Amino acid sequence: MKTLLEKKGFICDMDGVIYHGNRLLPGVHEFVDWLYREKKEFLFLTNGSGKTQKELQQKLARMGLDIDEKHFYTSALATARFVARQMPGARAFVIGEPGLLNALYEQGITYDENNPDYVIVGESSSYTYDKICQAVRCIQKGARLIGTNTDLTVSSETGEVPACRALVAPIELATGKAAYYVGKPNPLMMRTGLNLLGVRSQDAAMIGDRMDTDMVAGIETGLDTVLVLSGVSTRETVEQFPYRPRLILSGVGDIAAAGKG
């Protein structure tokens, strides 16, 4: 634990690490207080693309946690940044929520459902058969397919529900085209996170609750890896994978408790 406490930067997943649904997880207040007290650089990084940084800030504020917008980074922001660098001023047909649409708009990407350069898919409560058909038509005309993240499911108050990759799959199957996924575990998103923190990979840690995204992202980017058992993973889950996190903790509160020692 001493090595972890000495890290300069922390990249933290949100759902299952900081909160579950609309409930702040135990030890989070103490963990955030420790980050500020020790002057650590930190980023709350989420594969979710539906919410803006402001909306995430407000969500945590409603739970009693006051954190500046600059400490949030989403797969929507990473996707918009990627597309803008690949093709400045691109046109895109988008299936997603305001967080994704706003991020794309801010990067100068315009909405076009007839002849776009890209079809971009994120989580969406308005996902319909008609939109799948429109996406397929756009790709058949030459548009490139991008998914904001590879999550098949995401936790909700009612249990696990389909997430981005599950929504992209019908479009991939109908077109025979594989999507490029920007979010975790793509190192592209992680390197951007490190740049935002201003720290090197060896001086940072990745804290998450998923082996298939968070821990892979940390390992492939050279970060220290910390799996917390406050989300979807258990110690039994770890045994199903050919790689392991360096540390397994019950939750982020364990870090704050160790920091007092």
PDB file of C-alpha atoms in Angstrom:
ATOM      1  CA  MET A   1       0.000   0.000   0.000  1.00  0.00           C
ATOM      2  CA  LYS A   2       2.935   2.360   0.591  1.00  0.00           C
ATOM      3  CA  THR A   3       3.664   2.452  -3.145  1.00  0.00           C
ATOM      4  CA  LEU A   4       0.048   3.314  -3.923  1.00  0.00           C
ATOM      5  CA  LEU A   5      -0.012   6.131  -1.376  1.00  0.00           C
ATOM      6  CA  GLU A   6       3.045   7.669  -2.995  1.00  0.00           C
ATOM      7  CA  LYS A   7       1.456   7.889  -6.449  1.00  0.00           C
ATOM      8  CA  LYS A   8       1.033  11.417  -7.782  1.00  0.00           C
ATOM      9  CA  GLY A   9      -2.069  10.788  -9.894  1.00  0.00           C
ATOM     10  CA  PHE A  10      -5.224   8.707  -9.630  1.00  0.00           C
ATOM     11  CA  ILE A  11      -7.641   7.784 -12.412  1.00  0.00           C
ATOM     12  CA  CYS A  12     -10.858   6.462 -10.903  1.00  0.00           C
ATOM     13  CA  ASP A  13     -13.812   4.764 -12.505  1.00  0.00           C
ATOM     14  CA  MET A  14     -17.107   6.114 -11.174  1.00  0.00           C
ATOM     15  CA  ASP A  15     -19.982   3.614 -11.085  1.00  0.00           C
ATOM     16  CA  GLY A  16     -19.083   0.876  -8.610  1.00  0.00           C
ATOM     17  CA  VAL A  17     -16.137   2.873  -7.266  1.00  0.00           C
ATOM     18  CA  ILE A  18     -17.538   6.285  -6.290  1.00  0.00           C
ATOM     19  CA  TYR A  19     -21.262   5.574  -6.370  1.00  0.00           C
ATOM     20  CA  HIS A  20     -23.827   2.938  -7.217  1.00  0.00           C
ATOM     21  CA  GLY A  21     -26.920   4.370  -8.870  1.00  0.00           C
ATOM     22  CA  ASN A  22     -27.734   7.423  -6.774  1.00  0.00           C
ATOM     23  CA  ARG A  23     -25.943   6.246  -3.638  1.00  0.00           C
ATOM     24  CA  LEU A  24     -22.436   7.324  -2.649  1.00  0.00           C
ATOM     25  CA  LEU A  25     -20.345   4.313  -1.651  1.00  0.00           C
ATOM     26  CA  PRO A  26     -18.767   3.948   1.814  1.00  0.00           C
ATOM     27  CA  GLY A  27     -15.394   5.640   2.288  1.00  0.00           C
ATOM     28  CA  VAL A  28     -15.674   7.916  -0.760  1.00  0.00           C
ATOM     29  CA  HIS A  29     -15.850  11.135   1.275  1.00  0.00           C
ATOM     30  CA  GLU A  30     -12.718  10.108   3.163  1.00  0.00           C
ATOM     31  CA  PHE A  31     -10.950   9.127  -0.062  1.00  0.00           C
ATOM     32  CA  VAL A  32     -11.692  12.469  -1.765  1.00  0.00           C
ATOM     33  CA  ASP A  33     -10.622  14.359   1.375  1.00  0.00           C
ATOM     34  CA  TRP A  34      -7.346  12.409   1.284  1.00  0.00           C
ATOM     35  CA  LEU A  35      -6.800  13.259  -2.405  1.00  0.00           C
ATOM     36  CA  TYR A  36      -7.211  16.964  -1.681  1.00  0.00           C
ATOM     37  CA  ARG A  37      -5.228  16.883   1.559  1.00  0.00           C
ATOM     38  CA  GLU A  38      -2.263  15.118  -0.063  1.00  0.00           C
ATOM     39  CA  LYS A  39      -2.497  17.378  -3.141  1.00  0.00           C
ATOM     40  CA  LYS A  40      -2.941  14.422  -5.504  1.00  0.00           C
ATOM     41  CA  GLU A  41      -3.926  14.885  -9.133  1.00  0.00           C
ATOM     42  CA  PHE A  42      -7.110  12.937  -9.839  1.00  0.00           C
ATOM     43  CA  LEU A  43      -9.616  12.279 -12.588  1.00  0.00           C
ATOM     44  CA  PHE A  44     -12.984  10.571 -12.402  1.00  0.00           C
ATOM     45  CA  LEU A  45     -13.105   8.758 -15.715  1.00  0.00           C
ATOM     46  CA  THR A  46     -16.228   7.005 -16.966  1.00  0.00           C
ATOM     47  CA  ASN A  47     -17.058   4.908 -20.012  1.00  0.00           C
ATOM     48  CA  GLY A  48     -20.552   6.377 -19.874  1.00  0.00           C
ATOM     49  CA  SER A  49     -21.204   8.858 -22.672  1.00  0.00           C
ATOM     50  CA  GLY A  50     -24.655  10.125 -21.726  1.00  0.00           C
ATOM     51  CA  LYS A  51     -23.820  12.810 -19.168  1.00  0.00           C
ATOM     52  CA  THR A  52     -21.806  16.010 -19.510  1.00  0.00           C
ATOM     53  CA  GLN A  53     -19.088  16.959 -17.034  1.00  0.00           C
ATOM     54  CA  LYS A  54     -21.506  19.432 -15.462  1.00  0.00           C
ATOM     55  CA  GLU A  55     -24.187  16.769 -15.051  1.00  0.00           C
ATOM     56  CA  LEU A  56     -21.705  14.412 -13.387  1.00  0.00           C
ATOM     57  CA  GLN A  57     -20.597  17.199 -11.075  1.00  0.00           C
ATOM     58  CA  GLN A  58     -24.206  17.929 -10.160  1.00  0.00           C
ATOM     59  CA  LYS A  59     -24.946  14.245  -9.566  1.00  0.00           C
ATOM     60  CA  LEU A  60     -22.131  13.981  -7.027  1.00  0.00           C
ATOM     61  CA  ALA A  61     -23.149  17.321  -5.493  1.00  0.00           C
ATOM     62  CA  ARG A  62     -26.624  15.892  -4.841  1.00  0.00           C
ATOM     63  CA  MET A  63     -24.890  13.077  -2.961  1.00  0.00           C
ATOM     64  CA  GLY A  64     -22.931  15.574  -0.900  1.00  0.00           C
ATOM     65  CA  LEU A  65     -19.624  15.500  -2.781  1.00  0.00           C
ATOM     66  CA  ASP A  66     -18.360  18.851  -4.117  1.00  0.00           C
ATOM     67  CA  ILE A  67     -15.847  18.345  -6.949  1.00  0.00           C
ATOM     68  CA  ASP A  68     -14.852  20.728  -9.748  1.00  0.00           C
ATOM     69  CA  GLU A  69     -15.883  19.891 -13.340  1.00  0.00           C
ATOM     70  CA  LYS A  70     -12.239  19.618 -14.409  1.00  0.00           C
ATOM     71  CA  HIS A  71     -11.946  16.338 -12.505  1.00  0.00           C
ATOM     72  CA  PHE A  72     -14.378  14.493 -14.827  1.00  0.00           C
ATOM     73  CA  TYR A  73     -13.627  12.872 -18.165  1.00  0.00           C
ATOM     74  CA  THR A  74     -16.022  10.732 -20.218  1.00  0.00           C
ATOM     75  CA  SER A  75     -15.891   8.449 -23.243  1.00  0.00           C
ATOM     76  CA  ALA A  76     -18.021  11.078 -25.035  1.00  0.00           C
ATOM     77  CA  LEU A  77     -15.264  13.669 -24.632  1.00  0.00           C
ATOM     78  CA  ALA A  78     -12.640  11.117 -25.704  1.00  0.00           C
ATOM     79  CA  THR A  79     -14.695  10.143 -28.769  1.00  0.00           C
ATOM     80  CA  ALA A  80     -15.255  13.756 -29.826  1.00  0.00           C
ATOM     81  CA  ARG A  81     -11.555  14.516 -29.418  1.00  0.00           C
ATOM     82  CA  PHE A  82     -10.602  11.451 -31.453  1.00  0.00           C
ATOM     83  CA  VAL A  83     -12.979  12.219 -34.339  1.00  0.00           C
ATOM     84  CA  ALA A  84     -11.995  15.897 -34.451  1.00  0.00           C
ATOM     85  CA  ARG A  85      -8.329  14.953 -34.737  1.00  0.00           C
ATOM     86  CA  GLN A  86      -9.022  12.314 -37.388  1.00  0.00           C
ATOM     87  CA  MET A  87     -11.211  14.590 -39.510  1.00  0.00           C
ATOM     88  CA  PRO A  88     -11.658  18.229 -38.449  1.00  0.00           C
ATOM     89  CA  GLY A  89     -15.161  19.480 -39.237  1.00  0.00           C
ATOM     90  CA  ALA A  90     -16.518  15.967 -39.744  1.00  0.00           C
ATOM     91  CA  ARG A  91     -20.210  15.179 -40.123  1.00  0.00           C
ATOM     92  CA  ALA A  92     -21.773  12.440 -38.005  1.00  0.00           C
ATOM     93  CA  PHE A  93     -25.001  10.535 -37.551  1.00  0.00           C
ATOM     94  CA  VAL A  94     -25.214  10.100 -33.781  1.00  0.00           C
ATOM     95  CA  ILE A  95     -27.173   7.721 -31.580  1.00  0.00           C
ATOM     96  CA  GLY A  96     -26.644   8.979 -28.044  1.00  0.00           C
ATOM     97  CA  GLU A  97     -27.557  11.274 -25.183  1.00  0.00           C
ATOM     98  CA  PRO A  98     -26.784  15.004 -24.601  1.00  0.00           C
ATOM     99  CA  GLY A  99     -23.346  14.281 -23.141  1.00  0.00           C
ATOM    100  CA  LEU A 100     -22.195  12.813 -26.466  1.00  0.00           C
ATOM    101  CA  LEU A 101     -24.006  15.307 -28.684  1.00  0.00           C
ATOM    102  CA  ASN A 102     -22.616  18.272 -26.739  1.00  0.00           C
ATOM    103  CA  ALA A 103     -19.061  16.904 -26.777  1.00  0.00           C
ATOM    104  CA  LEU A 104     -19.177  16.433 -30.545  1.00  0.00           C
ATOM    105  CA  TYR A 105     -20.674  19.903 -31.102  1.00  0.00           C
ATOM    106  CA  GLU A 106     -17.938  21.527 -29.010  1.00  0.00           C
ATOM    107  CA  GLN A 107     -15.319  19.847 -31.217  1.00  0.00           C
ATOM    108  CA  GLY A 108     -16.907  21.247 -34.377  1.00  0.00           C
ATOM    109  CA  ILE A 109     -18.563  18.004 -35.498  1.00  0.00           C
ATOM    110  CA  THR A 110     -21.958  18.562 -37.128  1.00  0.00           C
ATOM    111  CA  TYR A 111     -24.983  16.265 -37.124  1.00  0.00           C
ATOM    112  CA  ASP A 112     -25.855  14.718 -40.488  1.00  0.00           C
ATOM    113  CA  GLU A 113     -28.222  11.775 -40.855  1.00  0.00           C
ATOM    114  CA  ASN A 114     -28.043  11.508 -44.639  1.00  0.00           C
ATOM    115  CA  ASN A 115     -24.403  11.571 -45.780  1.00  0.00           C
ATOM    116  CA  PRO A 116     -22.159  11.574 -42.677  1.00  0.00           C
ATOM    117  CA  ASP A 117     -18.470  10.759 -42.414  1.00  0.00           C
ATOM    118  CA  TYR A 118     -19.107   8.781 -39.223  1.00  0.00           C
ATOM    119  CA  VAL A 119     -21.828   6.885 -37.429  1.00  0.00           C
ATOM    120  CA  ILE A 120     -21.195   7.345 -33.698  1.00  0.00           C
ATOM    121  CA  VAL A 121     -23.050   5.275 -31.114  1.00  0.00           C
ATOM    122  CA  GLY A 122     -23.210   5.710 -27.349  1.00  0.00           C
ATOM    123  CA  GLU A 123     -25.737   4.775 -24.678  1.00  0.00           C
ATOM    124  CA  SER A 124     -29.212   5.978 -25.622  1.00  0.00           C
ATOM    125  CA  SER A 125     -32.691   5.722 -24.147  1.00  0.00           C
ATOM    126  CA  SER A 126     -34.102   6.602 -27.592  1.00  0.00           C
ATOM    127  CA  TYR A 127     -32.441   3.691 -29.409  1.00  0.00           C
ATOM    128  CA  THR A 128     -34.886   2.435 -32.059  1.00  0.00           C
ATOM    129  CA  TYR A 129     -35.115   0.095 -35.039  1.00  0.00           C
ATOM    130  CA  ASP A 130     -35.431   3.118 -37.315  1.00  0.00           C
ATOM    131  CA  LYS A 131     -32.135   4.515 -36.012  1.00  0.00           C
ATOM    132  CA  ILE A 132     -30.411   1.160 -36.568  1.00  0.00           C
ATOM    133  CA  CYS A 133     -31.665   1.163 -40.156  1.00  0.00           C
ATOM    134  CA  GLN A 134     -30.474   4.746 -40.697  1.00  0.00           C
ATOM    135  CA  ALA A 135     -27.052   3.891 -39.256  1.00  0.00           C
ATOM    136  CA  VAL A 136     -26.794   0.875 -41.572  1.00  0.00           C
ATOM    137  CA  ARG A 137     -27.713   2.991 -44.609  1.00  0.00           C
ATOM    138  CA  CYS A 138     -25.069   5.590 -43.701  1.00  0.00           C
ATOM    139  CA  ILE A 139     -22.385   2.930 -43.340  1.00  0.00           C
ATOM    140  CA  GLN A 140     -23.375   1.339 -46.634  1.00  0.00           C
ATOM    141  CA  LYS A 141     -22.728   4.760 -48.202  1.00  0.00           C
ATOM    142  CA  GLY A 142     -19.226   4.813 -46.708  1.00  0.00           C
ATOM    143  CA  ALA A 143     -19.559   6.211 -43.182  1.00  0.00           C
ATOM    144  CA  ARG A 144     -17.172   4.821 -40.559  1.00  0.00           C
ATOM    145  CA  LEU A 145     -18.599   3.216 -37.396  1.00  0.00           C
ATOM    146  CA  ILE A 146     -17.465   4.329 -33.929  1.00  0.00           C
ATOM    147  CA  GLY A 147     -18.635   3.204 -30.502  1.00  0.00           C
ATOM    148  CA  THR A 148     -17.948   5.331 -27.443  1.00  0.00           C
ATOM    149  CA  ASN A 149     -17.033   2.285 -25.332  1.00  0.00           C
ATOM    150  CA  THR A 150     -16.955  -1.511 -25.228  1.00  0.00           C
ATOM    151  CA  ASP A 151     -19.254  -2.039 -22.231  1.00  0.00           C
ATOM    152  CA  LEU A 152     -21.879  -4.698 -22.959  1.00  0.00           C
ATOM    153  CA  THR A 153     -23.900  -3.877 -19.854  1.00  0.00           C
ATOM    154  CA  VAL A 154     -24.021  -1.174 -17.202  1.00  0.00           C
ATOM    155  CA  SER A 155     -25.461  -1.224 -13.698  1.00  0.00           C
ATOM    156  CA  SER A 156     -28.787   0.461 -13.012  1.00  0.00           C
ATOM    157  CA  GLU A 157     -31.174   0.638 -10.096  1.00  0.00           C
ATOM    158  CA  THR A 158     -33.045  -2.326 -11.623  1.00  0.00           C
ATOM    159  CA  GLY A 159     -29.958  -4.414 -12.445  1.00  0.00           C
ATOM    160  CA  GLU A 160     -27.651  -4.794 -15.436  1.00  0.00           C
ATOM    161  CA  VAL A 161     -28.958  -3.199 -18.670  1.00  0.00           C
ATOM    162  CA  PRO A 162     -27.545  -3.146 -22.244  1.00  0.00           C
ATOM    163  CA  ALA A 163     -24.748  -0.644 -22.816  1.00  0.00           C
ATOM    164  CA  CYS A 164     -22.887   0.728 -25.833  1.00  0.00           C
ATOM    165  CA  ARG A 165     -21.379  -2.421 -27.324  1.00  0.00           C
ATOM    166  CA  ALA A 166     -24.718  -4.232 -27.169  1.00  0.00           C
ATOM    167  CA  LEU A 167     -26.300  -1.333 -29.077  1.00  0.00           C
ATOM    168  CA  VAL A 168     -23.550  -1.281 -31.698  1.00  0.00           C
ATOM    169  CA  ALA A 169     -23.663  -5.053 -32.310  1.00  0.00           C
ATOM    170  CA  PRO A 170     -26.768  -5.084 -34.570  1.00  0.00           C
ATOM    171  CA  ILE A 171     -25.207  -2.394 -36.762  1.00  0.00           C
ATOM    172  CA  GLU A 172     -21.950  -4.355 -37.008  1.00  0.00           C
ATOM    173  CA  LEU A 173     -23.815  -7.556 -37.889  1.00  0.00           C
ATOM    174  CA  ALA A 174     -26.000  -5.878 -40.522  1.00  0.00           C
ATOM    175  CA  THR A 175     -23.103  -4.106 -42.248  1.00  0.00           C
ATOM    176  CA  GLY A 176     -20.231  -6.512 -41.705  1.00  0.00           C
ATOM    177  CA  LYS A 177     -18.218  -3.537 -40.448  1.00  0.00           C
ATOM    178  CA  ALA A 178     -16.453  -3.606 -37.073  1.00  0.00           C
ATOM    179  CA  ALA A 179     -16.697  -0.502 -34.929  1.00  0.00           C
ATOM    180  CA  TYR A 180     -13.722   1.320 -33.480  1.00  0.00           C
ATOM    181  CA  TYR A 181     -14.271   1.748 -29.729  1.00  0.00           C
ATOM    182  CA  VAL A 182     -12.697   4.775 -28.055  1.00  0.00           C
ATOM    183  CA  GLY A 183     -13.384   4.304 -24.313  1.00  0.00           C
ATOM    184  CA  LYS A 184     -11.704   1.987 -21.817  1.00  0.00           C
ATOM    185  CA  PRO A 185      -9.785  -0.246 -22.280  1.00  0.00           C
ATOM    186  CA  ASN A 186      -8.504   1.674 -25.322  1.00  0.00           C
ATOM    187  CA  PRO A 187      -5.155   3.178 -24.197  1.00  0.00           C
ATOM    188  CA  LEU A 188      -6.037   6.290 -26.214  1.00  0.00           C
ATOM    189  CA  MET A 189      -8.509   7.411 -23.551  1.00  0.00           C
ATOM    190  CA  MET A 190      -6.094   6.552 -20.745  1.00  0.00           C
ATOM    191  CA  ARG A 191      -3.210   8.501 -22.268  1.00  0.00           C
ATOM    192  CA  THR A 192      -5.468  11.517 -22.625  1.00  0.00           C
ATOM    193  CA  GLY A 193      -6.390  11.133 -18.956  1.00  0.00           C
ATOM    194  CA  LEU A 194      -2.716  11.076 -17.988  1.00  0.00           C
ATOM    195  CA  ASN A 195      -2.078  14.184 -20.072  1.00  0.00           C
ATOM    196  CA  LEU A 196      -4.931  15.961 -18.314  1.00  0.00           C
ATOM    197  CA  LEU A 197      -3.436  14.989 -14.950  1.00  0.00           C
ATOM    198  CA  GLY A 198       0.052  15.998 -16.037  1.00  0.00           C
ATOM    199  CA  VAL A 199       1.647  12.836 -14.636  1.00  0.00           C
ATOM    200  CA  ARG A 200       3.563   9.903 -16.115  1.00  0.00           C
ATOM    201  CA  SER A 201       2.021   6.428 -16.194  1.00  0.00           C
ATOM    202  CA  GLN A 202       4.466   5.057 -13.617  1.00  0.00           C
ATOM    203  CA  ASP A 203       3.381   7.799 -11.207  1.00  0.00           C
ATOM    204  CA  ALA A 204      -0.340   7.044 -11.515  1.00  0.00           C
ATOM    205  CA  ALA A 205      -2.844   4.395 -10.468  1.00  0.00           C
ATOM    206  CA  MET A 206      -6.043   3.124 -12.070  1.00  0.00           C
ATOM    207  CA  ILE A 207      -8.847   2.338  -9.624  1.00  0.00           C
ATOM    208  CA  GLY A 208     -11.846   0.432 -10.942  1.00  0.00           C
ATOM    209  CA  ASP A 209     -14.341  -2.342 -10.307  1.00  0.00           C
ATOM    210  CA  ARG A 210     -14.209  -4.138 -13.685  1.00  0.00           C
ATOM    211  CA  MET A 211     -11.519  -6.564 -14.766  1.00  0.00           C
ATOM    212  CA  ASP A 212     -12.373  -6.380 -18.480  1.00  0.00           C
ATOM    213  CA  THR A 213     -12.173  -2.594 -18.840  1.00  0.00           C
ATOM    214  CA  ASP A 214     -10.605  -0.827 -15.854  1.00  0.00           C
ATOM    215  CA  MET A 215      -7.838  -3.309 -15.080  1.00  0.00           C
ATOM    216  CA  VAL A 216      -7.002  -3.954 -18.753  1.00  0.00           C
ATOM    217  CA  ALA A 217      -6.838  -0.196 -19.345  1.00  0.00           C
ATOM    218  CA  GLY A 218      -4.468   0.260 -16.417  1.00  0.00           C
ATOM    219  CA  ILE A 219      -2.234  -2.674 -17.353  1.00  0.00           C
ATOM    220  CA  GLU A 220      -1.946  -1.710 -21.028  1.00  0.00           C
ATOM    221  CA  THR A 221      -1.143   1.915 -20.176  1.00  0.00           C
ATOM    222  CA  GLY A 222       1.436   1.061 -17.525  1.00  0.00           C
ATOM    223  CA  LEU A 223      -0.505   2.304 -14.491  1.00  0.00           C
ATOM    224  CA  ASP A 224      -0.593   0.696 -11.076  1.00  0.00           C
ATOM    225  CA  THR A 225      -3.840  -1.302 -10.939  1.00  0.00           C
ATOM    226  CA  VAL A 226      -6.290  -1.369  -8.022  1.00  0.00           C
ATOM    227  CA  LEU A 227      -9.474  -3.430  -8.164  1.00  0.00           C
ATOM    228  CA  VAL A 228     -12.185  -2.487  -5.659  1.00  0.00           C
ATOM    229  CA  LEU A 229     -14.882  -4.970  -4.662  1.00  0.00           C
ATOM    230  CA  SER A 230     -17.539  -2.277  -4.193  1.00  0.00           C
ATOM    231  CA  GLY A 231     -18.900  -2.788  -7.731  1.00  0.00           C
ATOM    232  CA  VAL A 232     -19.372  -5.781 -10.020  1.00  0.00           C
ATOM    233  CA  SER A 233     -16.228  -7.816  -9.309  1.00  0.00           C
ATOM    234  CA  THR A 234     -15.499 -10.337  -6.577  1.00  0.00           C
ATOM    235  CA  ARG A 235     -12.312 -12.215  -5.703  1.00  0.00           C
ATOM    236  CA  GLU A 236     -13.769 -15.147  -7.627  1.00  0.00           C
ATOM    237  CA  THR A 237     -14.179 -12.895 -10.683  1.00  0.00           C
ATOM    238  CA  VAL A 238     -10.435 -12.227 -10.715  1.00  0.00           C
ATOM    239  CA  GLU A 239      -9.687 -15.935 -11.130  1.00  0.00           C
ATOM    240  CA  GLN A 240     -11.517 -15.968 -14.478  1.00  0.00           C
ATOM    241  CA  PHE A 241      -8.938 -13.709 -16.134  1.00  0.00           C
ATOM    242  CA  PRO A 242      -5.330 -14.366 -17.243  1.00  0.00           C
ATOM    243  CA  TYR A 243      -4.135 -11.124 -15.624  1.00  0.00           C
ATOM    244  CA  ARG A 244      -4.433  -9.694 -12.125  1.00  0.00           C
ATOM    245  CA  PRO A 245      -4.621  -6.261 -10.516  1.00  0.00           C
ATOM    246  CA  ARG A 246      -1.694  -5.438  -8.253  1.00  0.00           C
ATOM    247  CA  LEU A 247      -4.026  -4.674  -5.342  1.00  0.00           C
ATOM    248  CA  ILE A 248      -7.534  -5.790  -4.422  1.00  0.00           C
ATOM    249  CA  LEU A 249      -9.378  -3.582  -1.908  1.00  0.00           C
ATOM    250  CA  SER A 250     -12.890  -3.605  -0.505  1.00  0.00           C
ATOM    251  CA  GLY A 251     -13.334   0.026  -1.603  1.00  0.00           C
ATOM    252  CA  VAL A 252     -11.547   3.366  -1.978  1.00  0.00           C
ATOM    253  CA  GLY A 253     -12.066   3.978   1.735  1.00  0.00           C
ATOM    254  CA  ASP A 254      -9.223   1.501   2.340  1.00  0.00           C
ATOM    255  CA  ILE A 255      -6.822   3.941   0.675  1.00  0.00           C
ATOM    256  CA  ALA A 256      -7.914   6.821   2.884  1.00  0.00           C
ATOM    257  CA  ALA A 257      -7.635   4.609   5.982  1.00  0.00           C
ATOM    258  CA  ALA A 258      -4.109   3.574   5.028  1.00  0.00           C
ATOM    259  CA  GLY A 259      -3.255   7.228   4.431  1.00  0.00           C
ATOM    260  CA  LYS A 260      -3.953   7.973   8.071  1.00  0.00           C
ATOM    261  CA  GLY A 261      -1.398   5.457   9.218  1.00  0.00           C
TER     262      GLY A 261
END
